[in-house]
Amino acid sequence: MDKTVTIVVERLIRHSLYGKYIRRSTKLHAHDEDNSCQLGDWVAVEECRPMSKIKSWRLVKIIERAAE
């Protein structure tokens, strides 16, 4: 998909009964107008109007570039 990036947001949640921390992740599809993101970049996104069936986030800035 042109001008689209897939972002993985990971978080830790605590199991209610056992107390163990579990890693959960969510995939977001965001609009990248300039196609400037590369694999492994840390980015900031914000929610926007739906641009397609699966894309309702927009790339704000690239916080840290991936090591090449």
Short mmCIF file of C-alpha atoms in Angstrom, two decimals:
data_model
loop_
_atom_site.label_atom_id
_atom_site.label_comp_id
_atom_site.label_asym_id
_atom_site.label_seq_id
_atom_site.Cartn_x
_atom_site.Cartn_y
_atom_site.Cartn_z
CA MET A 1 0.00 0.00 0.00
CA ASP A 2 1.42 3.31 -1.07
CA LYS A 3 1.71 6.02 1.62
CA THR A 4 0.74 3.59 4.38
CA VAL A 5 2.86 2.33 7.26
CA THR A 6 2.05 -0.45 9.71
CA ILE A 7 2.89 0.37 13.32
CA VAL A 8 3.06 -2.09 16.20
CA VAL A 9 2.18 -0.70 19.63
CA GLU A 10 3.29 -2.98 22.48
CA ARG A 11 2.12 -2.74 26.07
CA LEU A 12 2.37 -4.77 29.26
CA ILE A 13 -0.78 -5.78 31.08
CA ARG A 14 -1.05 -7.56 34.38
CA HIS A 15 -3.07 -10.77 34.57
CA SER A 16 -5.91 -10.23 37.02
CA LEU A 17 -5.67 -13.62 38.74
CA TYR A 18 -2.00 -14.61 38.53
CA GLY A 19 -0.34 -11.20 38.58
CA LYS A 20 2.06 -12.08 35.76
CA TYR A 21 2.80 -9.36 33.21
CA ILE A 22 1.80 -10.25 29.66
CA ARG A 23 2.98 -8.47 26.51
CA ARG A 24 0.13 -7.43 24.22
CA SER A 25 0.44 -5.69 20.87
CA THR A 26 -1.81 -3.77 18.52
CA LYS A 27 -1.24 -3.12 14.81
CA LEU A 28 -2.16 0.32 13.49
CA HIS A 29 -2.16 1.44 9.86
CA ALA A 30 -1.14 5.07 9.47
CA HIS A 31 -0.96 7.52 6.58
CA ASP A 32 2.60 8.53 5.61
CA GLU A 33 2.28 11.30 3.02
CA ASP A 34 5.98 11.42 2.04
CA ASN A 35 6.79 7.68 2.34
CA SER A 36 9.56 8.72 4.74
CA CYS A 37 9.36 5.86 7.27
CA GLN A 38 11.68 2.89 7.22
CA LEU A 39 11.52 -0.44 9.02
CA GLY A 40 12.40 -0.04 12.70
CA ASP A 41 11.72 3.71 13.05
CA TRP A 42 10.13 5.06 16.24
CA VAL A 43 7.25 7.32 15.23
CA ALA A 44 4.49 9.48 16.69
CA VAL A 45 0.98 9.11 15.29
CA GLU A 46 -2.36 10.79 15.91
CA GLU A 47 -5.90 9.68 15.26
CA CYS A 48 -7.69 11.26 12.31
CA ARG A 49 -10.73 10.76 10.13
CA PRO A 50 -10.98 7.35 8.40
CA MET A 51 -8.94 7.46 5.20
CA SER A 52 -9.82 3.92 4.17
CA LYS A 53 -11.34 0.78 5.62
CA ILE A 54 -8.35 0.10 7.90
CA LYS A 55 -6.47 3.41 8.01
CA SER A 56 -7.53 6.05 10.55
CA TRP A 57 -4.19 7.22 11.96
CA ARG A 58 -1.74 9.81 10.64
CA LEU A 59 2.05 10.01 11.00
CA VAL A 60 3.02 13.13 12.94
CA LYS A 61 6.80 12.80 13.12
CA ILE A 62 9.65 10.33 13.19
CA ILE A 63 11.11 10.34 16.69
CA GLU A 64 14.13 8.13 16.05
CA ARG A 65 15.49 6.62 12.84
CA ALA A 66 16.42 2.94 12.73
CA ALA A 67 20.10 2.06 12.73
CA GLU A 68 21.28 1.21 9.25
#
